[in-house]
């Protein structure tokens, strides 16, 4: 089966890290790499750093090496712009399916979660830089307002990841994933 390069994107506290960790926990062939972890390691800063180009270049290098070693990769980062998402989805490794997963939660949930963590103003800061995903990019919208919704979306995602046919083709989409109509560009 082809390998997966999953790029998680979404507002702070939307559930990206929870999803990435669950994928790695449930699937031994997956490896998680994190923009926040690299920022902290390089600059001792959890938020946007002095050299985001270095951060994303490092993520891409690590991703490509992991794919060459036959690991599926999940990139856990906010990636607010289409330019960054496109860069993270492109790989030189052969036989790789890349998928952008937009992890979303209601504004109310995001504000509550960021305030609990003491990250006041994080949602508002991302409002200024967030771009909706570009058309034509294989995209899955993953809702995570509550645990039940998260688990339902997780089930659909794992079905997609385990599919032996390419699920982004229109003729397969309605049969395999009827609930995803309109969420994955044709």
GROMACS .gro file of N, CA, C and O in nm, residues 91-145:
model
  220
   91UNK      N    1   0.638   1.601  -0.149
   91UNK     CA    2   0.749   1.517  -0.107
   91UNK      C    3   0.816   1.455  -0.228
   91UNK      O    4   0.751   1.434  -0.331
   92UNK      N    5   0.944   1.428  -0.215
   92UNK     CA    6   1.019   1.363  -0.322
   92UNK      C    7   1.012   1.210  -0.310
   92UNK      O    8   1.054   1.140  -0.400
   93UNK      N    9   0.959   1.162  -0.199
   93UNK     CA   10   0.947   1.017  -0.179
   93UNK      C   11   0.842   0.961  -0.274
   93UNK      O   12   0.737   1.023  -0.296
   94UNK      N   13   0.868   0.842  -0.333
   94UNK     CA   14   0.772   0.783  -0.427
   94UNK      C   15   0.655   0.715  -0.357
   94UNK      O   16   0.666   0.676  -0.240
   95UNK      N   17   0.544   0.701  -0.428
   95UNK     CA   18   0.426   0.628  -0.382
   95UNK      C   19   0.371   0.678  -0.248
   95UNK      O   20   0.350   0.601  -0.156
   96UNK      N   21   0.348   0.808  -0.241
   96UNK     CA   22   0.298   0.869  -0.119
   96UNK      C   23   0.167   0.942  -0.148
   96UNK      O   24   0.160   1.019  -0.244
   97UNK      N   25   0.065   0.915  -0.068
   97UNK     CA   26  -0.060   0.991  -0.073
   97UNK      C   27  -0.049   1.103   0.028
   97UNK      O   28  -0.024   1.078   0.147
   98UNK      N   29  -0.067   1.225  -0.016
   98UNK     CA   30  -0.066   1.339   0.076
   98UNK      C   31  -0.209   1.385   0.097
   98UNK      O   32  -0.287   1.395   0.003
   99UNK      N   33  -0.241   1.415   0.222
   99UNK     CA   34  -0.376   1.458   0.258
   99UNK      C   35  -0.366   1.570   0.360
   99UNK      O   36  -0.295   1.558   0.460
  100UNK      N   37  -0.437   1.678   0.334
  100UNK     CA   38  -0.448   1.788   0.427
  100UNK      C   39  -0.569   1.761   0.516
  100UNK      O   40  -0.679   1.740   0.466
  101UNK      N   41  -0.547   1.760   0.646
  101UNK     CA   42  -0.657   1.739   0.741
  101UNK      C   43  -0.675   1.869   0.818
  101UNK      O   44  -0.586   1.911   0.892
  102UNK      N   45  -0.789   1.932   0.797
  102UNK     CA   46  -0.821   2.057   0.865
  102UNK      C   47  -0.900   2.020   0.991
  102UNK      O   48  -1.014   1.976   0.982
  103UNK      N   49  -0.836   2.037   1.105
  103UNK     CA   50  -0.899   2.006   1.233
  103UNK      C   51  -0.972   2.132   1.279
  103UNK      O   52  -0.910   2.237   1.294
  104UNK      N   53  -1.103   2.120   1.297
  104UNK     CA   54  -1.183   2.236   1.331
  104UNK      C   55  -1.266   2.212   1.457
  104UNK      O   56  -1.306   2.101   1.485
  105UNK      N   57  -1.286   2.320   1.527
  105UNK     CA   58  -1.375   2.323   1.643
  105UNK      C   59  -1.445   2.457   1.642
  105UNK      O   60  -1.399   2.553   1.579
  106UNK      N   61  -1.555   2.466   1.710
  106UNK     CA   62  -1.629   2.591   1.715
  106UNK      C   63  -1.543   2.699   1.781
  106UNK      O   64  -1.454   2.669   1.860
  107UNK      N   65  -1.571   2.821   1.748
  107UNK     CA   66  -1.496   2.933   1.807
  107UNK      C   67  -1.509   2.930   1.959
  107UNK      O   68  -1.413   2.954   2.030
  108UNK      N   69  -1.627   2.899   2.007
  108UNK     CA   70  -1.649   2.891   2.152
  108UNK      C   71  -1.557   2.786   2.216
  108UNK      O   72  -1.494   2.811   2.318
  109UNK      N   73  -1.548   2.669   2.154
  109UNK     CA   74  -1.459   2.563   2.205
  109UNK      C   75  -1.313   2.607   2.201
  109UNK      O   76  -1.237   2.584   2.296
  110UNK      N   77  -1.273   2.670   2.090
  110UNK     CA   78  -1.134   2.715   2.077
  110UNK      C   79  -1.099   2.817   2.185
  110UNK      O   80  -0.993   2.807   2.248
  111UNK      N   81  -1.188   2.914   2.207
  111UNK     CA   82  -1.162   3.016   2.308
  111UNK      C   83  -1.153   2.954   2.447
  111UNK      O   84  -1.064   2.987   2.526
  112UNK      N   85  -1.243   2.863   2.476
  112UNK     CA   86  -1.241   2.797   2.607
  112UNK      C   87  -1.112   2.717   2.626
  112UNK      O   88  -1.047   2.726   2.729
  113UNK      N   89  -1.074   2.639   2.525
  113UNK     CA   90  -0.953   2.557   2.536
  113UNK      C   91  -0.827   2.641   2.549
  113UNK      O   92  -0.737   2.607   2.627
  114UNK      N   93  -0.816   2.749   2.471
  114UNK     CA   94  -0.695   2.831   2.479
  114UNK      C   95  -0.689   2.907   2.612
  114UNK      O   96  -0.581   2.925   2.666
  115UNK      N   97  -0.803   2.948   2.664
  115UNK     CA   98  -0.803   3.018   2.794
  115UNK      C   99  -0.763   2.924   2.907
  115UNK      O  100  -0.691   2.963   2.998
  116UNK      N  101  -0.809   2.799   2.902
  116UNK     CA  102  -0.770   2.700   3.002
  116UNK      C  103  -0.619   2.681   3.003
  116UNK      O  104  -0.556   2.668   3.109
  117UNK      N  105  -0.558   2.684   2.886
  117UNK     CA  106  -0.412   2.668   2.875
  117UNK      C  107  -0.336   2.798   2.902
  117UNK      O  108  -0.214   2.798   2.901
  118UNK      N  109  -0.410   2.907   2.920
  118UNK     CA  110  -0.344   3.036   2.945
  118UNK      C  111  -0.291   3.102   2.820
  118UNK      O  112  -0.209   3.192   2.826
  119UNK      N  113  -0.340   3.060   2.703
  119UNK     CA  114  -0.297   3.118   2.576
  119UNK      C  115  -0.398   3.223   2.529
  119UNK      O  116  -0.459   3.210   2.424
  120UNK      N  117  -0.414   3.326   2.609
  120UNK     CA  118  -0.510   3.431   2.577
  120UNK      C  119  -0.469   3.501   2.447
  120UNK      O  120  -0.353   3.531   2.426
  121UNK      N  121  -0.565   3.523   2.358
  121UNK     CA  122  -0.538   3.592   2.234
  121UNK      C  123  -0.490   3.504   2.120
  121UNK      O  124  -0.471   3.551   2.008
  122UNK      N  125  -0.471   3.373   2.146
  122UNK     CA  126  -0.420   3.283   2.041
  122UNK      C  127  -0.517   3.271   1.924
  122UNK      O  128  -0.476   3.274   1.808
  123UNK      N  129  -0.644   3.260   1.953
  123UNK     CA  130  -0.744   3.246   1.846
  123UNK      C  131  -0.750   3.373   1.762
  123UNK      O  132  -0.749   3.368   1.638
  124UNK      N  133  -0.751   3.486   1.829
  124UNK     CA  134  -0.756   3.613   1.758
  124UNK      C  135  -0.631   3.634   1.672
  124UNK      O  136  -0.638   3.685   1.560
  125UNK      N  137  -0.515   3.592   1.722
  125UNK     CA  138  -0.390   3.604   1.645
  125UNK      C  139  -0.398   3.519   1.518
  125UNK      O  140  -0.354   3.563   1.411
  126UNK      N  141  -0.455   3.399   1.528
  126UNK     CA  142  -0.464   3.313   1.411
  126UNK      C  143  -0.570   3.361   1.314
  126UNK      O  144  -0.561   3.334   1.195
  127UNK      N  145  -0.670   3.435   1.363
  127UNK     CA  146  -0.768   3.493   1.271
  127UNK      C  147  -0.700   3.580   1.166
  127UNK      O  148  -0.743   3.584   1.050
  128UNK      N  149  -0.592   3.647   1.204
  128UNK     CA  150  -0.522   3.738   1.112
  128UNK      C  151  -0.439   3.664   1.007
  128UNK      O  152  -0.412   3.719   0.901
  129UNK      N  153  -0.394   3.541   1.035
  129UNK     CA  154  -0.306   3.472   0.940
  129UNK      C  155  -0.370   3.349   0.875
  129UNK      O  156  -0.315   3.294   0.781
  130UNK      N  157  -0.484   3.304   0.923
  130UNK     CA  158  -0.546   3.182   0.874
  130UNK      C  159  -0.603   3.201   0.734
  130UNK      O  160  -0.673   3.297   0.707
  131UNK      N  161  -0.573   3.106   0.644
  131UNK     CA  162  -0.629   3.105   0.509
  131UNK      C  163  -0.710   2.977   0.492
  131UNK      O  164  -0.664   2.869   0.530
  132UNK      N  165  -0.829   2.986   0.433
  132UNK     CA  166  -0.903   2.863   0.402
  132UNK      C  167  -0.820   2.778   0.305
  132UNK      O  168  -0.746   2.833   0.224
  133UNK      N  169  -0.831   2.645   0.313
  133UNK     CA  170  -0.754   2.560   0.223
  133UNK      C  171  -0.781   2.589   0.076
  133UNK      O  172  -0.894   2.620   0.038
  134UNK      N  173  -0.677   2.580  -0.004
  134UNK     CA  174  -0.688   2.604  -0.148
  134UNK      C  175  -0.775   2.496  -0.213
  134UNK      O  176  -0.777   2.381  -0.168
  135UNK      N  177  -0.843   2.534  -0.318
  135UNK     CA  178  -0.924   2.438  -0.393
  135UNK      C  179  -0.833   2.340  -0.466
  135UNK      O  180  -0.723   2.374  -0.505
  136UNK      N  181  -0.881   2.218  -0.483
  136UNK     CA  182  -0.807   2.118  -0.556
  136UNK      C  183  -0.705   2.041  -0.473
  136UNK      O  184  -0.640   1.951  -0.523
  137UNK      N  185  -0.693   2.074  -0.346
  137UNK     CA  186  -0.600   2.003  -0.257
  137UNK      C  187  -0.679   1.894  -0.185
  137UNK      O  188  -0.786   1.923  -0.129
  138UNK      N  189  -0.631   1.769  -0.186
  138UNK     CA  190  -0.703   1.664  -0.112
  138UNK      C  191  -0.714   1.704   0.035
  138UNK      O  192  -0.614   1.715   0.105
  139UNK      N  193  -0.838   1.727   0.079
  139UNK     CA  194  -0.862   1.784   0.212
  139UNK      C  195  -0.972   1.707   0.282
  139UNK      O  196  -1.075   1.676   0.222
  140UNK      N  197  -0.951   1.681   0.409
  140UNK     CA  198  -1.053   1.621   0.494
  140UNK      C  199  -1.079   1.715   0.610
  140UNK      O  200  -0.985   1.757   0.678
  141UNK      N  201  -1.204   1.750   0.630
  141UNK     CA  202  -1.243   1.834   0.744
  141UNK      C  203  -1.271   1.741   0.862
  141UNK      O  204  -1.355   1.652   0.853
  142UNK      N  205  -1.198   1.763   0.973
  142UNK     CA  206  -1.207   1.677   1.090
  142UNK      C  207  -1.260   1.762   1.206
  142UNK      O  208  -1.189   1.845   1.261
  143UNK      N  209  -1.386   1.742   1.244
  143UNK     CA  210  -1.447   1.820   1.354
  143UNK      C  211  -1.412   1.758   1.488
  143UNK      O  212  -1.410   1.636   1.502
  144UNK      N  213  -1.387   1.847   1.585
  144UNK     CA  214  -1.350   1.796   1.718
  144UNK      C  215  -1.403   1.885   1.831
  144UNK      O  216  -1.330   1.920   1.922
  145UNK      N  217  -1.531   1.919   1.825
  145UNK     CA  218  -1.590   2.000   1.933
  145UNK      C  219  -1.604   1.921   2.063
  145UNK      O  220  -1.599   1.978   2.171
   0.00000   0.00000   0.00000
